[in-house]
Amino acid sequence: MSASTRNKQKRVAIRRLGDKHIQAQVEKYSRLIRAGQIITAELNVDALFDAISDQTGKILDVERCSIFLVDEDQKNLCSFVAADMESDQIRFSTDQGIAGWVFCNRTPQIVNNAYADARFYREVDKATGFRTANILCVPLVSHRRNCIGTMQVLNKKGGDFTAEDADILTYMASYVTVALENSFLYEELRETDRARQKAVNHLSHELRTPLSILSSVLTRFADTAHDHDLTHLTRTVERGRRCIDRLNNIQEKVEDIVGRKTVDCEKQYTRIFEDLICLVEETGEDTTIHCGQLAAHVIDRIKSILAFEPERIETIRVDLFLKNIYHQTAEIIRKRRLRVSLAIEDALYIKMDGKILEKICDGLLKNAIENTPDEGKIKLTAGNAEGDIFLEFKDHGVGITPANKKNIFKGFFHTQPTRHYSSKTPYAFNAGGTGTDLLRMQTYAERLGFKIDFSSQRCRFIPRDADTCPGSLSLCENITDEMDCMGSGGSIFTVRFPKIDGSAKRPISAWRFSPRHCGVP
């Protein structure tokens, strides 16, 4: 065979090898595109992890795929897992492990000998029983350029990870980030819809009971009046009045909440008109128009149509006001076995409508009482913080689940599932309600310029909405002493008001009601 023939055959072999390589690359990237279509089309959060893991495993031929998402505090990375793997969720600090390093530096990393790398976090292998040989990890960066977590694959079956593998996983990560954002948004919309439906169910339930009683009362009234049985008549009428008061209370809350739209309309129209006046003034073409007078006149007219009735502003001494609120409440809850303490700074003053402040404090104290089992603790604190006056209502109660935290201020929403919901006596443990108190407070905050926020931890012994607390520490089978309950869950609601002159800071004086005020024998 001649040299030219051999050279020709060699060129053909090289070309065929190159064609095979190109074909393999085309096939790999075609699979990558198909995988992206499959992943981004999945909106169900529960099924998304399985889709990501399955598609990534097929393309990169690895033993395991992991996704870690940063929590709300940006302090920990939490494994994103399928719903049936919730008990196996892994959590570690953002400054730990290869995943933590990639999250902080937003740079892909190839580690082909995991245990030889000082950054490798061995505790994950200990917790899962998995033996990590090599790692390829890339950041998950959203379209807003925020890093929301990391994606990593472990133990490549064909040897070491390569730069080409890193490029492929980076492409995959872009699909995964889009899919995660879409699925979380979809889940949030579903949660909002469920919350809306739940709110309607609770409101319907809340109205049904008093209306039914009123119907019976009216029937009883007619029969009793016919018989001239005045003793029974008095009791029947009183029962009817209580139900009417209950309906009036619901109606009052609704009016307070509906007022939010009025405030927004007033601000919107006023802002638009002020902008228009500024434009006229800038042109300076028509000197016959006195823009300032016209603006003031029209704005006054808008406010007269849309504004709330003016509040009766007064200077309120906080310590005396809160003690009076609690004394009134203590009379109502004397049958509850609760320990309530106050720690209030002296001589704090707030300027606002006293009736509105009373609604806020009554509502938050009532919320704490209704969510705290008997023998539990509640603490009310007031003081100075960063130039503001704060009121804090803290309970060691059942707490709020993560899903319900998002809806707690949206109104007509109750944390109990409708099938477990029941309207009990106000201030009773787990008492039902329309869920409007917190929304009303949020409306007041927006209207009057103060702040209200909360933090909550669901009791670890009853993590789901469907789980129930027995209503008393002594009846709980999950604890051995009260400290187990005190550290398991609870909520803190904080209201902050701007400090006014005369609110001189003094040391906090702890002031505790005696047990008899709380119905404790």
Coordinates of C-alpha atoms in Angstrom, one line a residue, residues 23-504:
Q23 CA -22.3 13.6 16.7
A24 CA -21.8 12.7 20.4
Q25 CA -21.7 16.4 21.3
V26 CA -24.8 17.2 19.3
E27 CA -26.6 14.3 21.0
K28 CA -25.5 15.4 24.5
Y29 CA -26.7 19.0 23.9
S30 CA -29.9 17.8 22.3
R31 CA -30.5 15.7 25.5
L32 CA -29.7 18.9 27.5
I33 CA -32.3 20.9 25.6
R34 CA -34.9 18.1 26.1
A35 CA -34.0 18.0 29.8
G36 CA -34.5 21.7 30.1
Q37 CA -37.9 21.5 28.4
I38 CA -39.0 18.7 30.8
I39 CA -37.7 20.5 33.9
T40 CA -39.1 23.9 33.1
A41 CA -42.5 22.4 32.2
E42 CA -42.9 20.9 35.7
L43 CA -44.8 23.3 38.0
N44 CA -45.5 20.8 40.8
V45 CA -42.9 21.4 43.5
D46 CA -43.3 17.9 44.8
A47 CA -42.4 16.4 41.4
L48 CA -39.8 18.9 40.4
F49 CA -36.9 17.4 42.4
D50 CA -37.5 14.0 40.9
A51 CA -37.5 15.5 37.4
I52 CA -34.3 17.4 38.0
S53 CA -32.5 14.4 39.5
D54 CA -33.6 12.0 36.8
Q55 CA -32.6 14.3 33.9
T56 CA -29.3 15.3 35.4
G57 CA -28.4 11.7 36.2
K58 CA -29.0 10.7 32.6
I59 CA -26.9 13.4 31.0
L60 CA -23.9 13.4 33.3
D61 CA -24.1 9.7 34.4
V62 CA -23.7 10.4 38.2
E63 CA -24.8 8.6 41.3
R64 CA -26.6 11.5 42.9
C65 CA -27.9 15.0 42.3
S66 CA -28.4 17.5 45.1
I67 CA -29.9 21.0 45.3
F68 CA -29.4 23.3 48.2
L69 CA -31.5 26.5 48.6
V70 CA -30.7 29.4 50.9
D71 CA -33.2 30.1 53.7
E72 CA -35.0 33.4 54.3
D73 CA -32.2 34.6 56.7
Q74 CA -29.5 33.9 54.1
K75 CA -27.6 32.0 56.8
N76 CA -28.2 28.3 55.9
L77 CA -28.4 26.1 52.9
C78 CA -31.3 23.5 53.0
S79 CA -31.6 20.5 50.7
F80 CA -34.4 20.7 48.2
V81 CA -36.0 17.3 48.3
A82 CA -39.2 15.5 47.1
A83 CA -42.1 15.7 49.5
D84 CA -41.7 12.1 50.6
M85 CA -38.1 12.8 51.6
E86 CA -38.9 15.6 54.0
S87 CA -37.6 13.8 57.0
D88 CA -34.1 13.5 55.3
Q89 CA -33.7 17.2 54.7
I90 CA -30.2 18.5 55.2
R91 CA -29.3 21.9 56.6
F92 CA -25.9 23.5 57.1
S93 CA -24.4 27.0 57.3
T94 CA -23.6 28.9 54.1
D95 CA -19.9 29.0 55.1
Q96 CA -19.6 25.2 55.3
G97 CA -18.9 22.6 52.6
I98 CA -18.2 22.9 48.9
A99 CA -21.8 24.0 48.4
G100 CA -21.3 26.8 50.9
W101 CA -18.2 27.9 49.1
V102 CA -19.8 27.9 45.7
F103 CA -22.8 29.8 47.1
C104 CA -20.7 32.5 48.6
N105 CA -18.3 32.9 45.6
R106 CA -20.8 32.1 42.8
T107 CA -18.1 30.1 41.1
P108 CA -18.4 26.4 39.9
Q109 CA -16.1 24.0 41.5
I110 CA -14.7 20.6 40.5
V111 CA -13.5 18.4 43.4
N112 CA -12.3 15.0 42.2
N113 CA -11.1 13.9 45.6
A114 CA -13.7 15.1 48.1
Y115 CA -12.0 13.9 51.3
A116 CA -8.7 15.6 50.4
D117 CA -10.4 19.0 50.1
A118 CA -10.4 21.0 53.4
R119 CA -13.7 22.6 52.3
F120 CA -15.6 19.3 52.2
Y121 CA -18.3 19.0 54.9
R122 CA -18.1 15.4 56.0
E123 CA -21.1 15.6 58.3
V124 CA -23.5 15.3 55.3
D125 CA -22.0 11.9 54.4
K126 CA -22.3 10.9 58.1
A127 CA -26.0 11.9 58.2
T128 CA -26.9 10.2 54.9
G129 CA -24.7 7.2 54.9
F130 CA -23.5 8.1 51.4
R131 CA -19.8 8.0 50.5
T132 CA -18.8 11.0 48.3
A133 CA -15.9 10.4 45.9
N134 CA -16.0 13.5 43.7
I135 CA -18.2 16.6 43.4
L136 CA -19.2 19.0 40.7
C137 CA -21.0 22.0 42.1
V138 CA -22.4 25.2 40.4
P139 CA -24.4 28.2 41.7
L140 CA -28.1 28.8 41.1
V141 CA -28.4 32.4 40.0
S142 CA -31.8 33.9 39.3
H143 CA -32.7 36.4 36.5
R144 CA -32.3 39.1 39.1
R145 CA -28.7 38.1 39.7
N146 CA -29.5 36.7 43.1
C147 CA -27.9 33.5 44.2
I148 CA -30.7 31.3 45.5
G149 CA -28.6 28.2 46.2
T150 CA -26.4 25.6 44.6
M151 CA -26.7 22.4 42.4
Q152 CA -24.2 19.6 42.7
V153 CA -23.7 16.1 41.3
L154 CA -21.8 13.4 43.1
N155 CA -19.7 10.4 42.0
K156 CA -19.3 10.4 38.2
K157 CA -19.5 6.8 37.1
G158 CA -17.0 7.2 34.3
G159 CA -14.2 8.8 36.3
D160 CA -13.3 12.4 37.1
F161 CA -15.4 15.4 36.4
T162 CA -14.2 17.7 33.5
A163 CA -14.5 21.3 32.5
E164 CA -17.0 20.1 29.9
D165 CA -19.1 18.5 32.6
A166 CA -19.0 21.9 34.5
D167 CA -20.3 23.7 31.4
I168 CA -23.2 21.2 31.0
L169 CA -24.2 21.4 34.6
T170 CA -24.0 25.2 34.4
Y171 CA -26.5 25.1 31.5
M172 CA -28.6 22.7 33.5
A173 CA -28.5 25.0 36.5
S174 CA -30.0 27.8 34.4
Y175 CA -33.0 25.6 33.6
V176 CA -33.3 24.5 37.2
T177 CA -33.3 28.1 38.5
V178 CA -36.1 29.0 36.1
A179 CA -38.1 25.9 37.1
L180 CA -37.6 26.5 40.8
E181 CA -38.8 30.1 40.5
N182 CA -41.8 29.1 38.3
S183 CA -42.8 26.3 40.7
F184 CA -42.5 28.4 43.8
L185 CA -44.5 31.1 42.2
Y186 CA -47.1 28.6 41.1
E187 CA -47.2 27.1 44.6
E188 CA -47.6 30.6 46.1
L189 CA -50.6 31.2 43.8
R190 CA -52.1 27.9 44.8
E191 CA -51.5 28.7 48.5
T192 CA -53.2 32.1 48.0
D193 CA -56.1 30.5 46.3
R194 CA -56.3 27.9 49.2
A195 CA -56.1 30.7 51.7
R196 CA -58.9 32.6 50.0
Q197 CA -61.1 29.5 49.9
K198 CA -60.2 28.8 53.5
A199 CA -61.1 32.4 54.5
V200 CA -64.5 32.1 52.8
N201 CA -65.2 28.9 54.6
H202 CA -64.2 30.3 58.0
L203 CA -66.2 33.5 57.5
S204 CA -69.2 31.5 56.4
H205 CA -68.8 29.2 59.4
E206 CA -68.4 32.2 61.7
L207 CA -71.6 33.9 60.5
R208 CA -73.6 30.7 60.3
T209 CA -73.6 29.9 64.0
P210 CA -74.9 33.3 65.4
L211 CA -77.4 33.6 62.6
S212 CA -78.8 30.2 63.4
I213 CA -79.0 31.1 67.1
L214 CA -80.7 34.4 66.2
S215 CA -83.3 32.4 64.2
S216 CA -84.0 30.2 67.2
V217 CA -84.1 33.2 69.5
L218 CA -86.7 34.9 67.5
T219 CA -88.8 31.8 67.4
R220 CA -88.4 31.4 71.1
F221 CA -89.1 35.0 71.6
A222 CA -92.5 34.7 69.9
D223 CA -93.4 31.6 71.9
T224 CA -92.3 33.1 75.2
A225 CA -94.1 36.3 74.6
H226 CA -97.2 34.4 73.9
D227 CA -96.9 32.6 77.2
H228 CA -96.0 35.8 79.1
D229 CA -93.0 34.0 80.6
L230 CA -91.0 37.1 81.4
T231 CA -88.2 35.2 83.2
H232 CA -87.4 33.1 80.2
L233 CA -88.0 36.0 77.9
T234 CA -85.2 38.0 79.6
R235 CA -82.7 35.2 79.2
T236 CA -83.6 34.6 75.6
V237 CA -83.3 38.3 74.7
E238 CA -79.9 38.5 76.4
R239 CA -78.7 35.6 74.3
G240 CA -79.9 37.3 71.2
R241 CA -78.1 40.5 72.1
R242 CA -74.8 38.6 72.5
C243 CA -75.1 37.2 69.0
I244 CA -76.0 40.6 67.6
D245 CA -72.9 42.0 69.3
R246 CA -70.9 39.3 67.7
L247 CA -72.1 40.2 64.2
N248 CA -71.6 43.9 64.9
N249 CA -68.0 43.1 65.8
I250 CA -67.4 41.3 62.5
Q251 CA -69.0 44.2 60.6
E252 CA -66.8 46.7 62.4
K253 CA -63.7 44.8 61.5
V254 CA -64.7 44.6 57.9
E255 CA -65.3 48.4 57.8
D256 CA -61.9 49.0 59.3
I257 CA -60.3 46.8 56.6
V258 CA -62.3 48.1 53.7
G259 CA -61.0 51.5 54.6
R260 CA -57.5 50.5 53.3
K261 CA -58.8 51.0 49.7
T262 CA -60.0 54.5 50.6
V263 CA -56.5 55.4 51.9
D264 CA -54.8 54.1 48.8
C265 CA -57.3 56.0 46.5
E266 CA -56.8 59.2 48.4
K267 CA -53.0 59.0 48.1
Q268 CA -53.1 58.0 44.5
Y269 CA -55.4 60.8 43.3
T270 CA -53.6 63.4 45.4
R271 CA -50.2 62.3 44.0
I272 CA -51.4 62.3 40.4
F273 CA -53.0 65.8 40.8
E274 CA -49.9 67.2 42.4
D275 CA -47.8 65.9 39.5
L276 CA -50.1 67.6 37.0
I277 CA -49.9 70.9 38.8
C278 CA -46.1 70.7 38.8
L279 CA -46.2 70.2 35.0
V280 CA -48.4 73.3 34.6
E281 CA -46.2 75.4 36.8
E282 CA -43.1 74.3 34.8
T283 CA -44.6 75.5 31.5
G284 CA -45.4 78.9 32.8
E285 CA -47.5 79.6 29.7
D286 CA -50.7 80.6 31.5
T287 CA -50.1 83.2 34.1
T288 CA -53.8 83.5 34.9
I289 CA -53.9 80.3 36.8
H290 CA -52.8 80.3 40.5
C291 CA -51.7 76.7 40.7
G292 CA -51.0 76.6 44.4
Q293 CA -54.5 77.8 45.3
L294 CA -56.1 75.5 42.8
A295 CA -54.1 72.5 44.0
A296 CA -54.9 73.2 47.6
H297 CA -58.6 73.5 46.8
V298 CA -58.8 70.3 44.7
I299 CA -56.8 68.3 47.2
D300 CA -59.0 69.4 50.0
R301 CA -62.0 68.3 47.9
I302 CA -60.4 64.9 47.3
K303 CA -59.8 64.4 51.0
S304 CA -63.4 65.5 51.8
I305 CA -64.6 62.7 49.5
L306 CA -62.2 59.9 50.3
A307 CA -60.6 60.5 53.6
F308 CA -61.4 58.7 56.9
E309 CA -63.1 60.5 59.7
P310 CA -60.4 62.2 61.7
E311 CA -59.1 60.3 64.7
R312 CA -59.3 61.7 68.1
I313 CA -55.6 62.1 68.8
E314 CA -54.6 62.1 72.5
T315 CA -51.5 61.6 74.5
I316 CA -51.5 58.2 76.1
R317 CA -49.4 57.0 78.9
V318 CA -48.4 53.5 77.9
D319 CA -47.8 51.8 81.3
L320 CA -51.2 52.9 82.7
F321 CA -53.0 52.1 79.5
L322 CA -51.6 48.6 79.2
K323 CA -52.2 47.7 82.8
N324 CA -55.8 48.8 82.4
I325 CA -56.2 46.7 79.3
Y326 CA -54.9 43.6 81.1
H327 CA -57.0 44.2 84.2
Q328 CA -60.1 44.2 81.9
T329 CA -58.9 41.0 80.2
A330 CA -58.0 39.3 83.4
E331 CA -61.7 39.4 84.5
I332 CA -62.7 37.7 81.3
I333 CA -60.1 34.9 81.4
R334 CA -60.2 34.2 85.1
K335 CA -61.2 30.6 84.3
R336 CA -58.1 30.1 82.2
R337 CA -55.0 28.8 84.0
L338 CA -52.4 31.1 82.5
R339 CA -49.4 33.0 83.8
V340 CA -49.2 36.5 82.4
S341 CA -46.4 39.0 83.2
L342 CA -45.7 42.6 82.3
A343 CA -42.4 44.4 82.0
I344 CA -43.1 48.0 81.1
E345 CA -40.9 51.1 81.1
D346 CA -42.4 54.0 83.1
A347 CA -43.6 57.2 81.6
L348 CA -43.8 56.2 77.9
Y349 CA -46.2 58.2 75.8
I350 CA -47.9 57.6 72.5
K351 CA -50.0 60.1 70.5
M352 CA -52.9 58.5 68.8
D353 CA -56.6 57.6 69.0
G354 CA -57.1 55.7 72.3
K355 CA -59.9 53.6 70.8
I356 CA -57.6 52.4 68.0
L357 CA -54.7 51.6 70.4
E358 CA -57.2 49.7 72.6
K359 CA -58.3 47.6 69.6
I360 CA -54.7 46.8 68.8
C361 CA -53.7 45.8 72.3
D362 CA -57.0 43.9 72.9
G363 CA -56.5 42.0 69.7
L364 CA -52.9 41.1 70.2
L365 CA -53.4 40.0 73.8
K366 CA -56.5 38.0 72.8
N367 CA -54.5 36.4 70.0
A368 CA -51.8 35.4 72.5
I369 CA -54.3 34.0 75.0
E370 CA -56.2 32.0 72.5
N371 CA -53.0 30.3 71.2
T372 CA -51.5 29.5 74.6
P373 CA -52.6 26.3 76.4
D374 CA -53.4 26.3 80.0
E375 CA -50.4 26.5 82.4
G376 CA -48.6 28.3 79.6
K377 CA -46.9 31.7 79.8
I378 CA -47.6 35.1 78.1
K379 CA -45.4 38.2 78.5
L380 CA -46.3 41.8 77.6
T381 CA -43.3 44.2 77.3
A382 CA -43.2 47.9 76.5
G383 CA -40.1 50.1 76.2
N384 CA -37.7 52.2 74.1
A385 CA -35.8 50.7 71.1
E386 CA -33.8 52.7 68.6
G387 CA -35.8 55.9 69.2
D388 CA -39.2 54.1 69.0
I389 CA -41.8 53.0 71.6
F390 CA -42.4 49.3 71.2
L391 CA -45.1 47.0 72.6
E392 CA -44.3 43.3 72.5
F393 CA -46.9 40.5 73.0
K394 CA -45.1 37.1 73.5
D395 CA -46.7 33.8 74.0
H396 CA -45.3 30.3 74.4
G397 CA -48.2 28.8 72.5
V398 CA -48.6 26.5 69.5
G399 CA -47.0 28.9 67.0
I400 CA -47.7 29.4 63.3
T401 CA -46.7 27.0 60.5
P402 CA -44.4 28.4 57.8
A403 CA -47.2 28.2 55.2
N404 CA -49.6 30.2 57.3
K405 CA -47.1 32.9 58.1
K406 CA -47.5 34.3 54.6
N407 CA -51.2 34.7 55.0
I408 CA -51.5 35.8 58.6
F409 CA -52.1 39.5 57.8
K410 CA -54.3 38.9 54.7
G411 CA -57.5 38.7 56.7
F412 CA -60.5 36.3 56.9
F413 CA -57.9 33.6 57.4
H414 CA -57.7 31.2 60.2
T415 CA -54.7 28.9 60.9
Q416 CA -57.0 25.9 61.7
P417 CA -58.2 23.6 58.9
T418 CA -61.9 24.2 58.2
R419 CA -62.8 20.7 59.2
H420 CA -61.2 21.2 62.6
Y421 CA -62.5 24.8 63.1
S422 CA -65.0 25.6 65.7
S423 CA -66.2 28.9 67.2
K424 CA -65.6 28.7 70.9
T425 CA -65.9 31.3 73.6
P426 CA -63.6 34.3 73.0
Y427 CA -60.3 33.9 74.9
A428 CA -60.7 30.1 75.2
F429 CA -57.8 28.0 73.9
N430 CA -57.9 27.5 70.2
A431 CA -61.0 29.7 69.9
G432 CA -62.3 30.3 66.4
G433 CA -62.6 33.7 64.8
T434 CA -62.9 35.4 61.5
G435 CA -59.2 36.0 61.2
T436 CA -59.7 39.8 60.7
D437 CA -58.0 41.2 63.8
L438 CA -54.5 41.1 62.4
L439 CA -55.5 42.5 59.1
R440 CA -57.3 45.3 60.8
M441 CA -54.1 46.1 62.8
Q442 CA -52.1 46.0 59.6
T443 CA -54.6 48.5 58.0
Y444 CA -54.2 50.8 61.0
A445 CA -50.4 50.6 60.7
E446 CA -50.5 51.6 57.1
R447 CA -53.0 54.4 57.8
L448 CA -51.4 55.9 60.9
G449 CA -47.7 55.3 60.2
F450 CA -46.7 52.8 62.9
K451 CA -45.1 49.3 62.3
I452 CA -46.3 45.9 63.2
D453 CA -44.4 42.6 62.6
F454 CA -44.1 39.2 64.1
S455 CA -42.0 36.1 64.4
S456 CA -43.3 32.6 65.2
Q457 CA -42.1 29.1 65.6
R458 CA -44.5 26.2 65.3
C459 CA -44.5 23.8 68.2
R460 CA -42.2 21.0 67.2
F461 CA -44.5 18.4 68.6
I462 CA -47.4 19.5 66.4
P463 CA -45.7 20.7 63.2
R464 CA -48.8 20.6 60.9
D465 CA -52.0 22.5 60.9
A466 CA -53.9 19.3 61.3
D467 CA -52.0 18.4 64.5
T468 CA -53.7 19.5 67.7
C469 CA -52.5 20.6 71.1
P470 CA -54.4 19.1 74.1
G471 CA -54.9 22.5 75.6
S472 CA -52.9 22.1 78.8
L473 CA -49.3 21.4 79.6
S474 CA -50.3 18.7 82.1
L475 CA -52.2 16.8 79.4
C476 CA -49.4 16.9 76.8
E477 CA -47.8 13.5 76.3
N478 CA -44.8 14.9 74.5
I479 CA -43.2 16.9 77.4
T480 CA -41.8 16.0 80.8
D481 CA -41.9 19.5 82.3
E482 CA -43.0 23.0 81.4
M483 CA -39.6 24.0 79.9
D484 CA -40.1 21.4 77.1
C485 CA -43.2 23.4 76.1
M486 CA -41.7 26.8 76.7
G487 CA -38.9 26.0 74.2
S488 CA -41.0 24.2 71.6
G489 CA -42.9 27.0 70.0
G490 CA -44.6 30.4 70.3
S491 CA -45.1 33.8 68.7
I492 CA -44.0 37.4 69.2
F493 CA -46.0 40.3 67.8
T494 CA -44.3 43.7 68.0
V495 CA -45.8 47.1 67.5
R496 CA -43.5 50.2 67.1
F497 CA -44.6 53.8 67.4
P498 CA -42.5 57.0 67.0
K499 CA -41.4 58.4 70.3
I500 CA -42.7 61.8 71.3
D501 CA -41.5 64.5 73.7
G502 CA -41.9 63.5 77.3
S503 CA -41.1 59.8 76.9
A504 CA -38.0 59.9 79.0

